[in-house]
PDB file of N, CA and C in Angstrom:
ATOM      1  N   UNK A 228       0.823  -1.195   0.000  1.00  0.00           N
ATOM      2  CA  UNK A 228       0.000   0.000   0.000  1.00  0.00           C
ATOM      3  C   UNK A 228       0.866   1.257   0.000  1.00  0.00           C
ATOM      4  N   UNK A 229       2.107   1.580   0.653  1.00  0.00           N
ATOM      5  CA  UNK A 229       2.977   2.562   0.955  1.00  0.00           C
ATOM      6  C   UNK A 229       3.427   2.670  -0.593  1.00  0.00           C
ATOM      7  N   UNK A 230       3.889   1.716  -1.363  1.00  0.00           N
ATOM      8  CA  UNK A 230       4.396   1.731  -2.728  1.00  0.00           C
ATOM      9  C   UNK A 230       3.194   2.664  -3.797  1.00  0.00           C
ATOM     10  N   UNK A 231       2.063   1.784  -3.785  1.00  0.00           N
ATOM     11  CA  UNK A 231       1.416   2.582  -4.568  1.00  0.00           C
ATOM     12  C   UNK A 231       1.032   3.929  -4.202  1.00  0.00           C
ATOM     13  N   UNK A 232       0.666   4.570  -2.856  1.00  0.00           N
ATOM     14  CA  UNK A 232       0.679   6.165  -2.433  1.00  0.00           C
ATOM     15  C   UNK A 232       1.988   6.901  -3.374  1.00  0.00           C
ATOM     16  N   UNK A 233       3.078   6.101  -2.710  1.00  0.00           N
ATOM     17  CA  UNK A 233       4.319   6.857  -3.038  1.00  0.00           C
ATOM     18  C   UNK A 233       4.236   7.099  -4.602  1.00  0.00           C
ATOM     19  N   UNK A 234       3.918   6.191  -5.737  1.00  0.00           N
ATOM     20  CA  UNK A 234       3.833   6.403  -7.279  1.00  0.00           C
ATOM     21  C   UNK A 234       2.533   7.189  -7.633  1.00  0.00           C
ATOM     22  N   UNK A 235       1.494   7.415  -6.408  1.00  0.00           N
ATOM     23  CA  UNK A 235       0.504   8.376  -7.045  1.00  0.00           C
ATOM     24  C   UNK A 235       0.846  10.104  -6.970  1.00  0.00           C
ATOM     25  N   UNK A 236       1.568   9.969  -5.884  1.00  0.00           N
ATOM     26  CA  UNK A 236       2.439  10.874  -5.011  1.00  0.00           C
ATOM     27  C   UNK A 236       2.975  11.241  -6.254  1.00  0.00           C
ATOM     28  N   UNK A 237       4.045  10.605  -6.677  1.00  0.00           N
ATOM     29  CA  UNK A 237       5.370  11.327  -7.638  1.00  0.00           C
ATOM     30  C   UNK A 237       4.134  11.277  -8.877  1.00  0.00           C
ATOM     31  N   UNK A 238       3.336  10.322  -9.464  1.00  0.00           N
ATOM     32  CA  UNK A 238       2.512  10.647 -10.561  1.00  0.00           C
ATOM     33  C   UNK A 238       1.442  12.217 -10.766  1.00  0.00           C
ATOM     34  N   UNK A 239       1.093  12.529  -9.434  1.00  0.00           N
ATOM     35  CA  UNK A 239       0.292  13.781  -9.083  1.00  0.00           C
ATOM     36  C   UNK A 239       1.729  15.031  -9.230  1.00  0.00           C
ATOM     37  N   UNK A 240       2.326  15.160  -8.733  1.00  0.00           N
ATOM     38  CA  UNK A 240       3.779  16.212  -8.879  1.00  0.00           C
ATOM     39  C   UNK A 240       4.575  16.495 -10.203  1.00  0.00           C
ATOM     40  N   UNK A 241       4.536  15.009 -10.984  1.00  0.00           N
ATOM     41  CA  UNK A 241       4.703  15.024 -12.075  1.00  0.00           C
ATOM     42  C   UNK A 241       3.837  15.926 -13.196  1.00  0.00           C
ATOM     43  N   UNK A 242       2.549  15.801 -13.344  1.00  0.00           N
ATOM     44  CA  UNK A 242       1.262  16.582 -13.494  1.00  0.00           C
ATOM     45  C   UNK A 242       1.412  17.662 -13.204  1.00  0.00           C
ATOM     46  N   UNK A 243       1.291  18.188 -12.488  1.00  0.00           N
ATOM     47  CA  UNK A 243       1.399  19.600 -11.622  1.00  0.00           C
ATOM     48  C   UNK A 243       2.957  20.204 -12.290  1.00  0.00           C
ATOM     49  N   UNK A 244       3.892  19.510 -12.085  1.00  0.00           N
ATOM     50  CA  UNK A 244       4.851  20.362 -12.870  1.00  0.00           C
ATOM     51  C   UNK A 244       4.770  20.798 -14.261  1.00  0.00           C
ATOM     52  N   UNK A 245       4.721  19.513 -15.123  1.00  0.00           N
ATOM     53  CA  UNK A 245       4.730  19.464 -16.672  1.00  0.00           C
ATOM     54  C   UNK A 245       3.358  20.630 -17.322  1.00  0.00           C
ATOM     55  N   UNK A 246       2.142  20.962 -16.462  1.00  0.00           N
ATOM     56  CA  UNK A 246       1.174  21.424 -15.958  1.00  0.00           C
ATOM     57  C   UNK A 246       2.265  23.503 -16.171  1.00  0.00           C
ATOM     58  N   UNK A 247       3.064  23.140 -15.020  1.00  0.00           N
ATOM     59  CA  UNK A 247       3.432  24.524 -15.033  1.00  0.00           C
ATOM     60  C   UNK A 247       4.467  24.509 -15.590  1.00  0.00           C
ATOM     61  N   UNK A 248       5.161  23.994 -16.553  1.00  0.00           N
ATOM     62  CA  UNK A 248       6.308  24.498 -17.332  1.00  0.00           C
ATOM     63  C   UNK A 248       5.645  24.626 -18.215  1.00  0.00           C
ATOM     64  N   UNK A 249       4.623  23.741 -19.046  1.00  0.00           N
ATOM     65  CA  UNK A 249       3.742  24.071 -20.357  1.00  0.00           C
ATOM     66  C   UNK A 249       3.467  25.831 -20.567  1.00  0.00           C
ATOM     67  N   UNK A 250       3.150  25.854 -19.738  1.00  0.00           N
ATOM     68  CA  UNK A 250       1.706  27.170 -19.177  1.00  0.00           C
ATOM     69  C   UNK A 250       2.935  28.475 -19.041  1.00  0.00           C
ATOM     70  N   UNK A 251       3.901  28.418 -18.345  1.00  0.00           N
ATOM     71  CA  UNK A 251       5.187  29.529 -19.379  1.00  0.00           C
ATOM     72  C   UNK A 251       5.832  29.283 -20.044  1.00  0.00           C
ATOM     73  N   UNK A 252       5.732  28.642 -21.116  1.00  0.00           N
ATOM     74  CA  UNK A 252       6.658  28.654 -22.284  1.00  0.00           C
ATOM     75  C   UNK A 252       5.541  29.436 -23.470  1.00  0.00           C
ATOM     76  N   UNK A 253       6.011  30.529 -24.245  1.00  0.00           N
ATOM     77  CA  UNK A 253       5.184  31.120 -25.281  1.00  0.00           C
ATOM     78  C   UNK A 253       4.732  30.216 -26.318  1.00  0.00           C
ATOM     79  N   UNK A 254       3.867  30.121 -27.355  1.00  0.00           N
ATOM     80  CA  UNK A 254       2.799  29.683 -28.256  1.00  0.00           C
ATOM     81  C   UNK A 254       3.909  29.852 -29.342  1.00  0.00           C
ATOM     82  N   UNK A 255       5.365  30.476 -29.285  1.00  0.00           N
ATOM     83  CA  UNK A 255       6.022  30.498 -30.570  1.00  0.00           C
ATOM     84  C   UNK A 255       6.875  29.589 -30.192  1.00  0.00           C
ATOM     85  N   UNK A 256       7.249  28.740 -29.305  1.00  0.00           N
ATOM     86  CA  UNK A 256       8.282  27.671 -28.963  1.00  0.00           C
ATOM     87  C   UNK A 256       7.973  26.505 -28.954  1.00  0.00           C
ATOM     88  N   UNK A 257       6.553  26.227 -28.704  1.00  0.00           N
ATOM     89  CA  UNK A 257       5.665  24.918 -28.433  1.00  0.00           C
ATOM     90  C   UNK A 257       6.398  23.744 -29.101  1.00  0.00           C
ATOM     91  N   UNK A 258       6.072  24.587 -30.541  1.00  0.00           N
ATOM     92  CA  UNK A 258       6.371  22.719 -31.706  1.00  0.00           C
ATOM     93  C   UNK A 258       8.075  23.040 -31.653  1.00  0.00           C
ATOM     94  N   UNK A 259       9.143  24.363 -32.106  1.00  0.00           N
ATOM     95  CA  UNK A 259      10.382  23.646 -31.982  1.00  0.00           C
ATOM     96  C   UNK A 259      10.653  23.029 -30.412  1.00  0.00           C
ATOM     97  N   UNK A 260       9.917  23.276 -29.459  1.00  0.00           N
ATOM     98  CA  UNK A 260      10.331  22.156 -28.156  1.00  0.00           C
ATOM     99  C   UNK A 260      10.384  21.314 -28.427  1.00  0.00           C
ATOM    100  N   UNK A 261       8.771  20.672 -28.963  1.00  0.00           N
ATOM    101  CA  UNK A 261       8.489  19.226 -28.859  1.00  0.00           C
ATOM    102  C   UNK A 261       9.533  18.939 -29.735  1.00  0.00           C
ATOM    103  N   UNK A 262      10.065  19.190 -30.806  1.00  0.00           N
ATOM    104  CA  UNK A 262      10.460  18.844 -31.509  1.00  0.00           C
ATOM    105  C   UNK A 262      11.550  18.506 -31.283  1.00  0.00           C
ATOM    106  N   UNK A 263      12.807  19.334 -30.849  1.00  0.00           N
ATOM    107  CA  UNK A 263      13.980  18.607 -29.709  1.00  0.00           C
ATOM    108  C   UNK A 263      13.913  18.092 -28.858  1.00  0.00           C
ATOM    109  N   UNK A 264      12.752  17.531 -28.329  1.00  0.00           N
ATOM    110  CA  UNK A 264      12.300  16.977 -27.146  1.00  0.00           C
ATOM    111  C   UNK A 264      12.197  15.391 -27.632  1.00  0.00           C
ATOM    112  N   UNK A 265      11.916  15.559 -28.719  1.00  0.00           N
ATOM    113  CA  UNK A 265      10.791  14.469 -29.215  1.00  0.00           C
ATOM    114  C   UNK A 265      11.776  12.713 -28.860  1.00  0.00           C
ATOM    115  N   UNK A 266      13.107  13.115 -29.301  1.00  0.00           N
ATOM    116  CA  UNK A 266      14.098  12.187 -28.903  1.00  0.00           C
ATOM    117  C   UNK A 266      14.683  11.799 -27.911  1.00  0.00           C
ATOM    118  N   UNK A 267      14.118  12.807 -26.743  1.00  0.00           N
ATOM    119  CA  UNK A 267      14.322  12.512 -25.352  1.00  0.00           C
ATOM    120  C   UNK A 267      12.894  11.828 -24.696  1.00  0.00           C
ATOM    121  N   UNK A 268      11.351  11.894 -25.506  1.00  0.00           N
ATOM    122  CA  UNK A 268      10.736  11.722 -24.622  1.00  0.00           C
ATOM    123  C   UNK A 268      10.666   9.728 -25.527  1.00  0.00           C
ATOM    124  N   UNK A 269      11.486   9.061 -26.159  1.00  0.00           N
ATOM    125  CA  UNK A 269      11.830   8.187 -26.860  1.00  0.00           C
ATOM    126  C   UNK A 269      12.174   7.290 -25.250  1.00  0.00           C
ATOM    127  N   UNK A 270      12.746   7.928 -24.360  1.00  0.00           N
ATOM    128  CA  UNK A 270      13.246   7.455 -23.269  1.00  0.00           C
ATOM    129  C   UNK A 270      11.635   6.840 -21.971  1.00  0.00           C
ATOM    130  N   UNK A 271      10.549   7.727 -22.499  1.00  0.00           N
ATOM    131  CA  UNK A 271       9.172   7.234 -21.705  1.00  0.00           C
ATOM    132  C   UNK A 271       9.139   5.831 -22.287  1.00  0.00           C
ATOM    133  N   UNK A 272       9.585   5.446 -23.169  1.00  0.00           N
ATOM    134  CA  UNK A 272       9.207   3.438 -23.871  1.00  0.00           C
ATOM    135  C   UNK A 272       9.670   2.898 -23.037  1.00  0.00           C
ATOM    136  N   UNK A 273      10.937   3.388 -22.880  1.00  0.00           N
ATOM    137  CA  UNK A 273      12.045   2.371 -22.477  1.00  0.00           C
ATOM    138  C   UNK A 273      11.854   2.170 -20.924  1.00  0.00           C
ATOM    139  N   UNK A 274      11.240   3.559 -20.549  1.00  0.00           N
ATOM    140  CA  UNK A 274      10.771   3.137 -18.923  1.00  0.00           C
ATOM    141  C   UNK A 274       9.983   2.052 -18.916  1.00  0.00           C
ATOM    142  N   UNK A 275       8.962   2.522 -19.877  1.00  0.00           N
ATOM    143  CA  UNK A 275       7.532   2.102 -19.739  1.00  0.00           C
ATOM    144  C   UNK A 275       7.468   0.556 -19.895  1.00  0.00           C
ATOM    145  N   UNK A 276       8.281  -0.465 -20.962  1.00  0.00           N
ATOM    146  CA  UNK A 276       9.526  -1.562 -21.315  1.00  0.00           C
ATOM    147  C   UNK A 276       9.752  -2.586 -19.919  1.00  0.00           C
ATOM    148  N   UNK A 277      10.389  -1.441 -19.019  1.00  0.00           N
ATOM    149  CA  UNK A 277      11.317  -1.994 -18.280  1.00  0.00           C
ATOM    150  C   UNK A 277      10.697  -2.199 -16.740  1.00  0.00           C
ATOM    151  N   UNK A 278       9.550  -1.095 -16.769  1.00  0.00           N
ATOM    152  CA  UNK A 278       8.400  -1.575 -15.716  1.00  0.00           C
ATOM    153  C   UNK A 278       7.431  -2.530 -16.135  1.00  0.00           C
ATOM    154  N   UNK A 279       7.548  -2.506 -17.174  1.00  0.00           N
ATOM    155  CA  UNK A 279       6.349  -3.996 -17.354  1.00  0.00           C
ATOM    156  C   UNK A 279       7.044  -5.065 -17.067  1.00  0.00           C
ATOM    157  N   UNK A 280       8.136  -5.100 -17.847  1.00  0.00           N
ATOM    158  CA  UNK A 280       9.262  -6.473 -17.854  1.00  0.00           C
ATOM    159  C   UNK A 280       9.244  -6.961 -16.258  1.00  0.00           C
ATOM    160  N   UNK A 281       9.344  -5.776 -15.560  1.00  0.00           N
ATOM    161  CA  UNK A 281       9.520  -5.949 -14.093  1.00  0.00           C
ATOM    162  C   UNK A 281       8.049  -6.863 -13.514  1.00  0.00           C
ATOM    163  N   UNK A 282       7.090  -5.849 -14.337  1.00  0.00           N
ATOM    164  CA  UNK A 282       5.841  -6.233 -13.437  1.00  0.00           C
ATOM    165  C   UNK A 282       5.443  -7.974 -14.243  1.00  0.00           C
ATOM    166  N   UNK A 283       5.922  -7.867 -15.080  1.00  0.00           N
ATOM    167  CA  UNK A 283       5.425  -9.883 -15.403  1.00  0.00           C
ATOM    168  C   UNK A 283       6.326 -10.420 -15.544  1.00  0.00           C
ATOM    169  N   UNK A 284       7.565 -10.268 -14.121  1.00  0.00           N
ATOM    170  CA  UNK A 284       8.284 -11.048 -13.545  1.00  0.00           C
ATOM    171  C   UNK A 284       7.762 -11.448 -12.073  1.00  0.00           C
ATOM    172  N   UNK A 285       6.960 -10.193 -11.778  1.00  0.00           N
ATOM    173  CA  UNK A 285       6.456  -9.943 -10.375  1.00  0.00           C
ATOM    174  C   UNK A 285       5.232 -11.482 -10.469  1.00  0.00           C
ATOM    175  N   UNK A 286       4.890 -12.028  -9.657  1.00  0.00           N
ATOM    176  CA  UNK A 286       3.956 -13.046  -9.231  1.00  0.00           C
ATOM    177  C   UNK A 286       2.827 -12.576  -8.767  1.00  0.00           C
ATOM    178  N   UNK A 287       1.454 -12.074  -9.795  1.00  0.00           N
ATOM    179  CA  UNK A 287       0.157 -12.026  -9.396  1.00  0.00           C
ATOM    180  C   UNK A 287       0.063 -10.112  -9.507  1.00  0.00           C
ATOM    181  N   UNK A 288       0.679  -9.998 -10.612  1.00  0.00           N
ATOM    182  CA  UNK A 288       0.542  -8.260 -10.776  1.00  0.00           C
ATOM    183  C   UNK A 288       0.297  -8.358 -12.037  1.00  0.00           C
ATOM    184  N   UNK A 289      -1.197  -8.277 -12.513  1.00  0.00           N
ATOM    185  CA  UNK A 289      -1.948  -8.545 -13.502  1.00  0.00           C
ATOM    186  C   UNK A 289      -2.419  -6.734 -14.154  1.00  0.00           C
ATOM    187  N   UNK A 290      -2.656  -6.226 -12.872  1.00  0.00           N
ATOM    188  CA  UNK A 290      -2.428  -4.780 -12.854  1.00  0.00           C
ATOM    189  C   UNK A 290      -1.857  -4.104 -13.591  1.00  0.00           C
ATOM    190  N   UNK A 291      -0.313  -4.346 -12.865  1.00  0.00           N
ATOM    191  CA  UNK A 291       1.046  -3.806 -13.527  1.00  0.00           C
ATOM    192  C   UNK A 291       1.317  -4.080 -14.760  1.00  0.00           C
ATOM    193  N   UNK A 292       1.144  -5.190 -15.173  1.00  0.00           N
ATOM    194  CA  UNK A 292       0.954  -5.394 -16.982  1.00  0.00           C
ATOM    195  C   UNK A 292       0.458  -4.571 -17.655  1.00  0.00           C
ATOM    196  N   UNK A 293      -0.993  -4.273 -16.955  1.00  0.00           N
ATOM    197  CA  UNK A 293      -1.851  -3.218 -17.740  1.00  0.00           C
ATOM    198  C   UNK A 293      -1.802  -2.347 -18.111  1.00  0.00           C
ATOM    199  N   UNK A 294      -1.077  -1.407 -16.772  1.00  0.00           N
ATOM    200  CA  UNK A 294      -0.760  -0.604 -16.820  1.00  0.00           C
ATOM    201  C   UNK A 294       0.702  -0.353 -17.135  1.00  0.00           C
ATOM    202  N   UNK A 295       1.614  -0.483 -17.627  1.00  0.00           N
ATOM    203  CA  UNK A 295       2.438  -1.069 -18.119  1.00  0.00           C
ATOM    204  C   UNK A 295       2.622  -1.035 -19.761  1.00  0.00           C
ATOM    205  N   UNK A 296       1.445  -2.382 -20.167  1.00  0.00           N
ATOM    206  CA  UNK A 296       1.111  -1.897 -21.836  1.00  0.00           C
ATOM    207  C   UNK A 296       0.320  -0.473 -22.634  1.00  0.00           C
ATOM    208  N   UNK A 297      -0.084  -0.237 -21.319  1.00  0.00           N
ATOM    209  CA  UNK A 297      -1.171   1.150 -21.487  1.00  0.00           C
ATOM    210  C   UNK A 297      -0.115   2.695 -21.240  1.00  0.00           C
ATOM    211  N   UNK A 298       0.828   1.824 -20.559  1.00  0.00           N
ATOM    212  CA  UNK A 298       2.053   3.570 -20.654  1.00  0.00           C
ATOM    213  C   UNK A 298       2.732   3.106 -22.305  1.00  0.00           C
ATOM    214  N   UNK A 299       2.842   2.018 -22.643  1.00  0.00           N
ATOM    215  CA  UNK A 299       3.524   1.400 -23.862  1.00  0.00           C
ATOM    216  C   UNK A 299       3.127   2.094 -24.829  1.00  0.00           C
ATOM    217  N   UNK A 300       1.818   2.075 -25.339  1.00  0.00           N
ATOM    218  CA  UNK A 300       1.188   2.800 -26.597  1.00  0.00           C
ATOM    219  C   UNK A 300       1.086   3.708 -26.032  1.00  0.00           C
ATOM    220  N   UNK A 301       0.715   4.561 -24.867  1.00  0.00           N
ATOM    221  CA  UNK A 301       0.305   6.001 -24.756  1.00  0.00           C
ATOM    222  C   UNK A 301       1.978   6.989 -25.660  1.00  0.00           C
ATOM    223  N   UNK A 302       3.201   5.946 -24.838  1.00  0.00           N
ATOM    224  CA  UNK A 302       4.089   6.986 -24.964  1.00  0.00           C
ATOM    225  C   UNK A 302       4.971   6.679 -26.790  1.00  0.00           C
ATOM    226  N   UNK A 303       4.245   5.656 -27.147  1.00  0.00           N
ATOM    227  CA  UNK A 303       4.595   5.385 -28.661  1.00  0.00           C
ATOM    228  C   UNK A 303       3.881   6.674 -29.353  1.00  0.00           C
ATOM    229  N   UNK A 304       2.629   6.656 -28.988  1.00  0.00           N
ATOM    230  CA  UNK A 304       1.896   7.375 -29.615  1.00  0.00           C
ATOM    231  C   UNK A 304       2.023   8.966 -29.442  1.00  0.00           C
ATOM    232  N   UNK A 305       2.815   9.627 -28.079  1.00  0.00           N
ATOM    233  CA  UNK A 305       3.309  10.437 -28.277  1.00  0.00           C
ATOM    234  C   UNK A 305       4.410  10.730 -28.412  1.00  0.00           C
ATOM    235  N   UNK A 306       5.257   9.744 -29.018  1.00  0.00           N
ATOM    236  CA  UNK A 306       6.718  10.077 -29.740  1.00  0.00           C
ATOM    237  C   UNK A 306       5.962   9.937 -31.531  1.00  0.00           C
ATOM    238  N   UNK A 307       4.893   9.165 -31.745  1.00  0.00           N
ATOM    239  CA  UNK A 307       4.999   9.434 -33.434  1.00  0.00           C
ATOM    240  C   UNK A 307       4.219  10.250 -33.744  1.00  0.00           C
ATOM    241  N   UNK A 308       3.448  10.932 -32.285  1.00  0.00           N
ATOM    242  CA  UNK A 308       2.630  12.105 -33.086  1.00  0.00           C
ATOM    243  C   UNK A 308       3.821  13.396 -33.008  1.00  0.00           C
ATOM    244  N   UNK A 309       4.287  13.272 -32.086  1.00  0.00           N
ATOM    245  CA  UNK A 309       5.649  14.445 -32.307  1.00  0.00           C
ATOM    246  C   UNK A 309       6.209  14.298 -33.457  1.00  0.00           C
ATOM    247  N   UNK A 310       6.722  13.348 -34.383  1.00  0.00           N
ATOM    248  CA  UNK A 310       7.657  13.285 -35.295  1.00  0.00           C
ATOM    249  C   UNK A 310       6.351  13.857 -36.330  1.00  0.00           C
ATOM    250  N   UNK A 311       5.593  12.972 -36.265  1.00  0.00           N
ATOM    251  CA  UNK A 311       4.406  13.815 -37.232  1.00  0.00           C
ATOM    252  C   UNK A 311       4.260  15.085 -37.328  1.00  0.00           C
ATOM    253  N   UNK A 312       4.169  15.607 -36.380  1.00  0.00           N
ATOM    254  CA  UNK A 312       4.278  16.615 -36.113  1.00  0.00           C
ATOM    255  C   UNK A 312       5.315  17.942 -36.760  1.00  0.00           C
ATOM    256  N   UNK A 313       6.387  17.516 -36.266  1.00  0.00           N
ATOM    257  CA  UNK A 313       7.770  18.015 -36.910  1.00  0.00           C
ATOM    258  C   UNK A 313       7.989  17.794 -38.076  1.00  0.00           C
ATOM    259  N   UNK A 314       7.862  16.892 -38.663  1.00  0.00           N
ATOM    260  CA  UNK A 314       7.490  16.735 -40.299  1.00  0.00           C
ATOM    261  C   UNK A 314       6.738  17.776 -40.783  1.00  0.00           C
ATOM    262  N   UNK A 315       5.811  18.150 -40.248  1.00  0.00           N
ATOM    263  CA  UNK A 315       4.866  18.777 -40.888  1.00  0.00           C
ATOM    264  C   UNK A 315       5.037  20.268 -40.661  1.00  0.00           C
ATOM    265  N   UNK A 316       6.010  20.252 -39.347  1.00  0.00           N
ATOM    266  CA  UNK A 316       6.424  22.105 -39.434  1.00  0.00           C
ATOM    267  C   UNK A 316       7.479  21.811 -40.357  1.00  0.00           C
ATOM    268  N   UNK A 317       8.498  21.115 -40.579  1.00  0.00           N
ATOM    269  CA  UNK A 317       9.606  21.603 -41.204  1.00  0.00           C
ATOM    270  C   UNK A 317       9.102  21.400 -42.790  1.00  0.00           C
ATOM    271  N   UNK A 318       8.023  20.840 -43.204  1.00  0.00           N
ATOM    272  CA  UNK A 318       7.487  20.944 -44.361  1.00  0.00           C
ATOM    273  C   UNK A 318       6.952  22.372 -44.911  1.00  0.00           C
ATOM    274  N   UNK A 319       6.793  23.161 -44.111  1.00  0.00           N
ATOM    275  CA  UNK A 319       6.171  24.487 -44.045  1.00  0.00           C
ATOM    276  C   UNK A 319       7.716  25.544 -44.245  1.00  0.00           C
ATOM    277  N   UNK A 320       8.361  24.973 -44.155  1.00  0.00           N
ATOM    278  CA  UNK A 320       9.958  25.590 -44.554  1.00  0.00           C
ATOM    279  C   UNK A 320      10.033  25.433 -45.671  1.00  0.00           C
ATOM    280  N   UNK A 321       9.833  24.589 -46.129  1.00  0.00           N
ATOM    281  CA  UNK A 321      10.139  24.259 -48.003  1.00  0.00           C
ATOM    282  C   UNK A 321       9.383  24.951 -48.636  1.00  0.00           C
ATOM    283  N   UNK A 322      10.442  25.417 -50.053  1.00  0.00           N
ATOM    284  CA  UNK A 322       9.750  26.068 -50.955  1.00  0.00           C
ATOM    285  C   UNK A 322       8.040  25.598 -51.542  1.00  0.00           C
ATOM    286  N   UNK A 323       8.053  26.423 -52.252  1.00  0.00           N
ATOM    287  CA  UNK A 323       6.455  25.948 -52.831  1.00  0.00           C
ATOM    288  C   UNK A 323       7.134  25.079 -54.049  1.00  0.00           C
ATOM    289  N   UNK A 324       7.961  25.008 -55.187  1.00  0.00           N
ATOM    290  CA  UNK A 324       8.043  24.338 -55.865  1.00  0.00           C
ATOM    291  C   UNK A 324       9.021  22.819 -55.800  1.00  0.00           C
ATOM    292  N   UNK A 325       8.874  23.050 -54.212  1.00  0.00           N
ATOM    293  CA  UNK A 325       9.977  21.838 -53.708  1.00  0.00           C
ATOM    294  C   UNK A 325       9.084  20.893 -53.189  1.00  0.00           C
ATOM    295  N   UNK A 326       8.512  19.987 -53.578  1.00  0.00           N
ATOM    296  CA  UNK A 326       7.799  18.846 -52.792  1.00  0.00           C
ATOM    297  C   UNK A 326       8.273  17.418 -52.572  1.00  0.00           C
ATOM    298  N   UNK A 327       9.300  17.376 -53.367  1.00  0.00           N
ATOM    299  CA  UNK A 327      10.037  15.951 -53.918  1.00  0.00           C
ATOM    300  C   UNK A 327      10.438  15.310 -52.378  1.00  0.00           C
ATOM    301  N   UNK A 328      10.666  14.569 -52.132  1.00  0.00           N
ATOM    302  CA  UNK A 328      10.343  13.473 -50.695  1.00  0.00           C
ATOM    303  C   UNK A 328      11.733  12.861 -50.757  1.00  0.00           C
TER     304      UNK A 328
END
């Protein structure tokens, strides 16, 4: 019981920060952040990986799997919507008669 407080604990602080660094950074930095970011937040899988691995080693944490595969795609899905993303600003750099891939 002390374990899970303590991860709602750091999960609630976590929130609350990311919460207030968002909220001052200006509307003209947003996407080049994410965008240098995008290869650091590559590192949420590998957590996310290495706590599951943990949790279906663990005996009768059916839970932890879940949650586990559910940080898996959340944080896939926000590393390829970032790259999507960035694709699509640095596409907005290119000329108009430049489309070639």
């Amino acid at each position: 019981m002390g374990e899970i407080m303590l991860l709602i604990f750091v999960f609630v602080i976590a929130g609350f920060l990311g919460v207030e660094l968002i909220s001052k950074v200006p509307s003209q930095l947003h996407t080049p952040l994410m965008s240098g970011t995008n290869a650091i937040s590559g590192i949420t899988i590998v957590g996310a990986m290495s706590a599951t691995a943990v949790a279906v080693l663990a005996p009768s944490s059916t839970i932890g799997i879940i949650f586990g595969v559910v940080a898996i795609v959340l944080a896939t899905i926000n590393v390829v919507g970032g790259y999507l993303v960035t694709d699509r600003m640095l596409g907005m750099f290119k000329k108009k008669g430049d489309n070639k891939k």
